[in-house]
mmCIF file of C-alpha atoms in Angstrom:
data_model
loop_
_atom_site.group_PDB
_atom_site.id
_atom_site.type_symbol
_atom_site.label_atom_id
_atom_site.label_comp_id
_atom_site.label_asym_id
_atom_site.label_seq_id
_atom_site.Cartn_x
_atom_site.Cartn_y
_atom_site.Cartn_z
ATOM 1 C CA MET A 1 37.754 10.915 6.602
ATOM 2 C CA ARG A 2 36.556 9.050 9.680
ATOM 3 C CA ASN A 3 37.918 5.563 10.278
ATOM 4 C CA PRO A 4 35.349 3.015 9.065
ATOM 5 C CA LEU A 5 33.787 0.436 11.334
ATOM 6 C CA LEU A 6 34.134 -2.002 8.453
ATOM 7 C CA HIS A 7 36.551 -1.701 5.542
ATOM 8 C CA VAL A 8 36.230 -4.006 2.545
ATOM 9 C CA HIS A 9 39.039 -4.025 -0.022
ATOM 10 C CA GLU A 10 39.028 -5.842 -3.367
ATOM 11 C CA LEU A 11 36.726 -8.541 -1.999
ATOM 12 C CA SER A 12 35.823 -11.495 -4.197
ATOM 13 C CA VAL A 13 33.241 -14.012 -3.004
ATOM 14 C CA ARG A 14 31.880 -17.054 -4.742
ATOM 15 C CA ILE A 15 29.373 -19.744 -3.800
ATOM 16 C CA GLY A 16 28.887 -22.673 -6.161
ATOM 17 C CA ASP A 17 28.648 -21.305 -9.683
ATOM 18 C CA THR A 18 27.621 -17.828 -8.487
ATOM 19 C CA GLN A 19 30.189 -15.049 -8.456
ATOM 20 C CA VAL A 20 28.686 -12.935 -5.681
ATOM 21 C CA CYS A 21 31.110 -10.026 -6.002
ATOM 22 C CA LYS A 22 34.479 -9.359 -7.573
ATOM 23 C CA GLY A 23 36.889 -6.626 -6.513
ATOM 24 C CA LEU A 24 34.361 -5.082 -4.129
ATOM 25 C CA SER A 25 35.682 -2.169 -2.069
ATOM 26 C CA LEU A 26 33.656 -0.067 0.351
ATOM 27 C CA ASP A 27 33.785 1.599 3.751
ATOM 28 C CA ILE A 28 30.950 1.414 6.262
ATOM 29 C CA LEU A 29 31.078 4.336 8.674
ATOM 30 C CA ALA A 30 29.397 4.960 12.007
ATOM 31 C CA GLY A 31 25.891 6.313 11.499
ATOM 32 C CA GLN A 32 25.413 4.749 8.075
ATOM 33 C CA CYS A 33 22.727 2.301 6.997
ATOM 34 C CA TRP A 34 23.541 0.144 3.960
ATOM 35 C CA GLY A 35 21.032 -1.889 1.999
ATOM 36 C CA ILE A 36 22.035 -4.895 -0.126
ATOM 37 C CA LEU A 37 19.716 -5.539 -3.073
ATOM 38 C CA GLY A 38 19.761 -8.135 -5.818
ATOM 39 C CA PRO A 39 17.729 -10.819 -7.573
ATOM 40 C CA ASN A 40 17.141 -14.216 -6.007
ATOM 41 C CA GLY A 41 20.303 -16.295 -6.019
ATOM 42 C CA ALA A 42 22.647 -13.323 -6.408
ATOM 43 C CA GLY A 43 24.430 -14.214 -3.159
ATOM 44 C CA LYS A 44 23.229 -11.445 -0.853
ATOM 45 C CA THR A 45 23.104 -13.734 2.181
ATOM 46 C CA THR A 46 26.474 -15.238 1.317
ATOM 47 C CA LEU A 47 28.057 -11.786 1.182
ATOM 48 C CA LEU A 48 26.497 -10.856 4.521
ATOM 49 C CA HIS A 49 27.869 -14.054 6.059
ATOM 50 C CA THR A 50 31.282 -13.263 4.579
ATOM 51 C CA LEU A 51 31.271 -9.804 6.152
ATOM 52 C CA GLY A 52 30.343 -11.441 9.456
ATOM 53 C CA GLY A 53 33.120 -14.028 9.315
ATOM 54 C CA LEU A 54 30.880 -17.040 8.630
ATOM 55 C CA HIS A 55 31.909 -17.625 5.000
ATOM 56 C CA ALA A 56 35.431 -17.449 3.605
ATOM 57 C CA ALA A 57 36.199 -14.956 0.863
ATOM 58 C CA ASP A 58 38.144 -16.025 -2.216
ATOM 59 C CA ALA A 59 40.230 -12.858 -2.206
ATOM 60 C CA GLY A 60 40.422 -9.442 -0.609
ATOM 61 C CA GLN A 61 40.412 -7.976 2.871
ATOM 62 C CA ILE A 62 37.799 -7.351 5.547
ATOM 63 C CA LEU A 63 38.861 -5.081 8.406
ATOM 64 C CA TYR A 64 37.005 -4.159 11.598
ATOM 65 C CA HIS A 65 38.463 -0.947 13.020
ATOM 66 C CA ASN A 66 41.521 -1.499 10.797
ATOM 67 C CA ARG A 67 42.045 -5.019 12.163
ATOM 68 C CA PRO A 68 41.803 -8.055 9.879
ATOM 69 C CA LEU A 69 38.652 -10.040 10.511
ATOM 70 C CA ARG A 70 40.657 -13.264 10.683
ATOM 71 C CA ASP A 71 42.628 -11.931 13.683
ATOM 72 C CA ILE A 72 39.584 -11.193 15.851
ATOM 73 C CA GLY A 73 38.466 -13.845 18.321
ATOM 74 C CA ALA A 74 34.881 -15.083 18.419
ATOM 75 C CA ARG A 75 33.980 -13.354 21.698
ATOM 76 C CA GLU A 76 35.358 -9.979 20.650
ATOM 77 C CA LEU A 77 33.795 -10.325 17.204
ATOM 78 C CA ALA A 78 30.398 -10.902 18.839
ATOM 79 C CA ARG A 79 30.790 -7.526 20.547
ATOM 80 C CA LEU A 80 31.727 -5.863 17.264
ATOM 81 C CA ARG A 81 29.072 -7.316 14.995
ATOM 82 C CA GLY A 82 25.667 -8.873 15.521
ATOM 83 C CA MET A 83 23.788 -10.928 12.948
ATOM 84 C CA LEU A 84 20.113 -11.423 12.243
ATOM 85 C CA PHE A 85 19.572 -14.471 10.062
ATOM 86 C CA GLN A 86 16.954 -14.848 7.362
ATOM 87 C CA ASN A 87 15.861 -18.324 8.376
ATOM 88 C CA GLU A 88 14.377 -18.782 11.804
ATOM 89 C CA SER A 89 16.875 -20.051 14.330
ATOM 90 C CA PRO A 90 16.323 -23.532 15.782
ATOM 91 C CA ASP A 91 13.818 -23.627 18.597
ATOM 92 C CA PHE A 92 15.450 -22.241 21.709
ATOM 93 C CA PRO A 93 14.420 -24.425 24.673
ATOM 94 C CA GLY A 94 13.909 -21.457 26.980
ATOM 95 C CA SER A 95 11.530 -18.568 27.332
ATOM 96 C CA LEU A 96 11.406 -15.397 25.278
ATOM 97 C CA PHE A 97 13.235 -13.585 28.083
ATOM 98 C CA GLU A 98 15.995 -16.206 28.267
ATOM 99 C CA THR A 99 16.414 -16.063 24.490
ATOM 100 C CA VAL A 100 16.798 -12.291 24.469
ATOM 101 C CA LEU A 101 19.102 -12.421 27.495
ATOM 102 C CA SER A 102 21.433 -14.737 25.550
ATOM 103 C CA GLY A 103 22.322 -11.683 23.478
ATOM 104 C CA ARG A 104 24.295 -10.445 26.492
ATOM 105 C CA HIS A 105 26.663 -13.444 26.502
ATOM 106 C CA PRO A 106 29.514 -11.664 24.645
ATOM 107 C CA HIS A 107 29.573 -9.067 27.447
ATOM 108 C CA LEU A 108 29.565 -11.409 30.450
ATOM 109 C CA GLY A 109 32.442 -11.377 32.902
ATOM 110 C CA ARG A 110 34.863 -14.152 33.729
ATOM 111 C CA LEU A 111 32.318 -16.096 35.798
ATOM 112 C CA GLY A 112 29.725 -15.982 33.034
ATOM 113 C CA TRP A 113 26.830 -14.773 35.187
ATOM 114 C CA GLU A 114 24.402 -12.060 34.099
ATOM 115 C CA THR A 115 24.408 -8.918 36.193
ATOM 116 C CA PRO A 116 21.319 -6.913 37.167
ATOM 117 C CA GLU A 117 22.328 -4.512 34.399
ATOM 118 C CA ASP A 118 22.258 -7.352 31.832
ATOM 119 C CA LEU A 119 18.771 -8.319 33.014
ATOM 120 C CA ASP A 120 17.586 -4.713 32.702
ATOM 121 C CA ILE A 121 19.041 -4.425 29.189
ATOM 122 C CA ALA A 122 17.170 -7.566 28.111
ATOM 123 C CA ARG A 123 13.898 -6.336 29.637
ATOM 124 C CA GLN A 124 14.278 -2.958 27.927
ATOM 125 C CA ALA A 125 14.959 -4.626 24.566
ATOM 126 C CA ILE A 126 11.774 -6.673 24.932
ATOM 127 C CA ARG A 127 9.767 -3.564 25.754
ATOM 128 C CA THR A 128 11.309 -1.710 22.832
ATOM 129 C CA VAL A 129 10.053 -4.270 20.290
ATOM 130 C CA GLY A 130 6.625 -4.422 21.910
ATOM 131 C CA LEU A 131 6.798 -7.925 23.381
ATOM 132 C CA ASP A 132 6.506 -6.972 27.055
ATOM 133 C CA GLY A 133 4.080 -9.299 28.800
ATOM 134 C CA LEU A 134 5.346 -12.302 26.804
ATOM 135 C CA GLU A 135 8.634 -12.725 28.670
ATOM 136 C CA GLN A 136 7.781 -16.187 30.019
ATOM 137 C CA ARG A 137 6.311 -17.555 26.794
ATOM 138 C CA ARG A 138 8.278 -20.463 25.345
ATOM 139 C CA ALA A 139 10.126 -19.212 22.270
ATOM 140 C CA GLN A 140 8.765 -22.009 20.062
ATOM 141 C CA THR A 141 5.150 -20.976 20.783
ATOM 142 C CA LEU A 142 5.584 -17.515 19.273
ATOM 143 C CA SER A 143 4.211 -16.554 15.873
ATOM 144 C CA GLY A 144 6.596 -15.846 13.007
ATOM 145 C CA GLY A 145 6.304 -12.105 13.531
ATOM 146 C CA GLU A 146 6.791 -12.403 17.283
ATOM 147 C CA ARG A 147 9.854 -14.573 16.772
ATOM 148 C CA GLN A 148 11.298 -12.004 14.384
ATOM 149 C CA ARG A 149 10.802 -9.253 16.947
ATOM 150 C CA MET A 150 12.355 -11.508 19.587
ATOM 151 C CA GLU A 151 15.431 -11.908 17.364
ATOM 152 C CA ILE A 152 15.588 -8.126 16.932
ATOM 153 C CA ALA A 153 15.341 -7.708 20.711
ATOM 154 C CA MET A 154 18.227 -10.165 21.141
ATOM 155 C CA LEU A 155 20.284 -8.081 18.690
ATOM 156 C CA LEU A 156 19.467 -4.911 20.654
ATOM 157 C CA ALA A 157 20.509 -6.635 23.878
ATOM 158 C CA GLN A 158 23.762 -7.733 22.242
ATOM 159 C CA ALA A 159 24.471 -4.079 21.364
ATOM 160 C CA PRO A 160 27.072 -4.671 18.620
ATOM 161 C CA GLN A 161 28.768 -1.822 16.795
ATOM 162 C CA LEU A 162 27.678 -3.202 13.412
ATOM 163 C CA GLY A 163 24.409 -4.984 12.692
ATOM 164 C CA LEU A 164 24.357 -7.421 9.754
ATOM 165 C CA LEU A 165 20.694 -8.148 9.111
ATOM 166 C CA ASP A 166 19.307 -10.653 6.618
ATOM 167 C CA GLU A 167 15.731 -9.719 5.719
ATOM 168 C CA PRO A 168 14.858 -8.004 9.032
ATOM 169 C CA SER A 169 11.297 -7.400 7.766
ATOM 170 C CA ASN A 170 10.620 -11.144 7.364
ATOM 171 C CA HIS A 171 7.291 -12.338 8.838
ATOM 172 C CA LEU A 172 6.295 -8.794 9.826
ATOM 173 C CA ASP A 173 3.098 -7.127 8.644
ATOM 174 C CA PRO A 174 3.512 -3.794 6.790
ATOM 175 C CA ASP A 175 3.033 -1.702 9.913
ATOM 176 C CA GLN A 176 5.604 -3.688 11.910
ATOM 177 C CA GLN A 177 8.059 -3.589 9.017
ATOM 178 C CA ILE A 178 8.101 0.195 9.212
ATOM 179 C CA VAL A 179 8.136 0.245 13.017
ATOM 180 C CA MET A 180 11.018 -2.233 13.358
ATOM 181 C CA LEU A 181 13.183 -0.749 10.586
ATOM 182 C CA ARG A 182 12.636 2.739 11.974
ATOM 183 C CA LEU A 183 13.558 1.467 15.441
ATOM 184 C CA LEU A 184 16.727 -0.251 14.235
ATOM 185 C CA LYS A 185 17.930 2.718 12.232
ATOM 186 C CA LYS A 186 17.202 5.164 15.054
ATOM 187 C CA ARG A 187 18.946 3.022 17.668
ATOM 188 C CA PHE A 188 22.077 2.310 15.647
ATOM 189 C CA ASN A 189 22.293 5.869 14.341
ATOM 190 C CA ALA A 190 21.883 7.417 17.791
ATOM 191 C CA GLU A 191 24.676 5.263 19.197
ATOM 192 C CA ARG A 192 27.018 6.021 16.267
ATOM 193 C CA LYS A 193 26.877 2.463 15.054
ATOM 194 C CA ALA A 194 26.069 1.108 11.595
ATOM 195 C CA LEU A 195 23.662 -1.269 9.859
ATOM 196 C CA VAL A 196 23.935 -3.465 6.776
ATOM 197 C CA MET A 197 20.618 -4.984 5.711
ATOM 198 C CA VAL A 198 19.743 -7.464 2.982
ATOM 199 C CA LEU A 199 16.308 -6.481 1.692
ATOM 200 C CA HIS A 200 14.009 -7.671 -1.078
ATOM 201 C CA ASP A 201 11.752 -4.631 -0.952
ATOM 202 C CA VAL A 202 13.439 -1.891 -2.969
ATOM 203 C CA ASN A 203 11.195 0.788 -1.505
ATOM 204 C CA LEU A 204 12.024 -0.171 2.066
ATOM 205 C CA ALA A 205 15.698 0.022 1.135
ATOM 206 C CA MET A 206 15.245 3.468 -0.430
ATOM 207 C CA ARG A 207 13.310 4.688 2.598
ATOM 208 C CA PHE A 208 15.670 3.511 5.333
ATOM 209 C CA CYS A 209 19.114 3.102 3.765
ATOM 210 C CA ASP A 210 21.423 5.995 2.962
ATOM 211 C CA HIS A 211 23.751 3.721 0.954
ATOM 212 C CA LEU A 212 23.037 0.808 -1.380
ATOM 213 C CA LEU A 213 25.003 -2.137 -2.719
ATOM 214 C CA LEU A 214 23.487 -3.767 -5.808
ATOM 215 C CA LEU A 215 24.572 -7.352 -6.513
ATOM 216 C CA LYS A 216 23.888 -8.677 -9.996
ATOM 217 C CA GLY A 217 24.936 -12.268 -9.237
ATOM 218 C CA ASN A 218 27.592 -12.466 -11.958
ATOM 219 C CA GLY A 219 30.401 -10.629 -10.197
ATOM 220 C CA GLN A 220 29.082 -7.195 -11.109
ATOM 221 C CA GLN A 221 28.102 -4.731 -8.407
ATOM 222 C CA LEU A 222 27.267 -1.086 -7.891
ATOM 223 C CA SER A 223 27.611 0.786 -4.601
ATOM 224 C CA GLY A 224 27.202 4.315 -3.349
ATOM 225 C CA SER A 225 24.745 6.693 -1.777
ATOM 226 C CA THR A 226 21.080 5.831 -2.270
ATOM 227 C CA TRP A 227 20.302 9.013 -4.190
ATOM 228 C CA GLU A 228 22.914 8.204 -6.842
ATOM 229 C CA ILE A 229 22.405 4.426 -7.031
ATOM 230 C CA ALA A 230 18.578 4.103 -6.909
ATOM 231 C CA THR A 231 17.922 5.231 -10.490
ATOM 232 C CA GLU A 232 15.526 3.733 -13.013
ATOM 233 C CA LYS A 233 18.472 2.618 -15.130
ATOM 234 C CA ASN A 234 20.259 0.854 -12.260
ATOM 235 C CA ILE A 235 17.171 -0.873 -10.840
ATOM 236 C CA GLN A 236 16.138 -2.077 -14.311
ATOM 237 C CA TRP A 237 19.700 -3.366 -14.831
ATOM 238 C CA LEU A 238 19.571 -5.184 -11.503
ATOM 239 C CA TYR A 239 16.204 -6.918 -11.855
ATOM 240 C CA GLN A 240 15.818 -6.968 -15.649
ATOM 241 C CA HIS A 241 12.369 -5.455 -15.322
ATOM 242 C CA PRO A 242 11.060 -2.029 -16.364
ATOM 243 C CA VAL A 243 10.507 0.430 -13.509
ATOM 244 C CA SER A 244 9.649 4.064 -13.005
ATOM 245 C CA LEU A 245 10.424 6.494 -10.204
ATOM 246 C CA LEU A 246 7.450 8.000 -8.416
ATOM 247 C CA GLN A 247 7.117 10.763 -5.858
ATOM 248 C CA ALA A 248 4.763 10.116 -2.949
ATOM 249 C CA GLN A 249 4.464 12.609 -0.088
ATOM 250 C CA GLY A 250 7.975 13.851 -0.667
ATOM 251 C CA THR A 251 9.450 10.351 -0.871
ATOM 252 C CA THR A 252 10.889 8.760 -4.002
ATOM 253 C CA CYS A 253 9.793 5.182 -4.628
ATOM 254 C CA ILE A 254 10.201 2.545 -7.324
ATOM 255 C CA HIS A 255 7.191 1.288 -9.278
ATOM 256 C CA PHE A 256 7.649 -1.997 -11.139
ATOM 257 C CA LEU A 257 5.721 -1.750 -14.410
#
């Protein structure tokens, strides 16, 4: 078996009265895309923050390339994992280009100056998400969807080995949801990296994720490949709502009854 980018062993996480997970073990390998699903308040964001080193676990181990997360310095960790947050970041005082360029900071040399290559990487990331022509716009003047694409461009410029994304489809219209998720999966897959995404849309998770982690919010969880986890029984258990599986143009989707 290949060495995982991220290894989680017997992880227990709690926030307030919510037992997010208990005894969770999983391996995230290069090329995989994991989706985290669960009802509101189940602790999906908290778990993502725990995996990224922003929230302390109650028990268990988190390893990046077989190294304990706690032993990895902030700068190196920023090269290993990048995070996209659910809530909009505070207004960045600079332009869209300067915001995206800040994603290169973990890679800067001793003097801390961007190289021509860093500038090119930022410009390419902006073009990739379709925001070229808006480079000099102030970040706070962008629409919600434009800001979300700017954040995705900053993640692409950062070029981490593992992307931890909290609701990456936030503020995007249906077309852009598909375009951006397809872009992220293609980019990370092509570079033998991995993605973990918190999603509320079950069908987006089934379409783009090859593995799923279901969080019930009471310490119970299910994880595995999408084809074995995304069953009527499991989705009904997760959301306490009747569902049926439908086939549409060769794709399996969930219909909430």
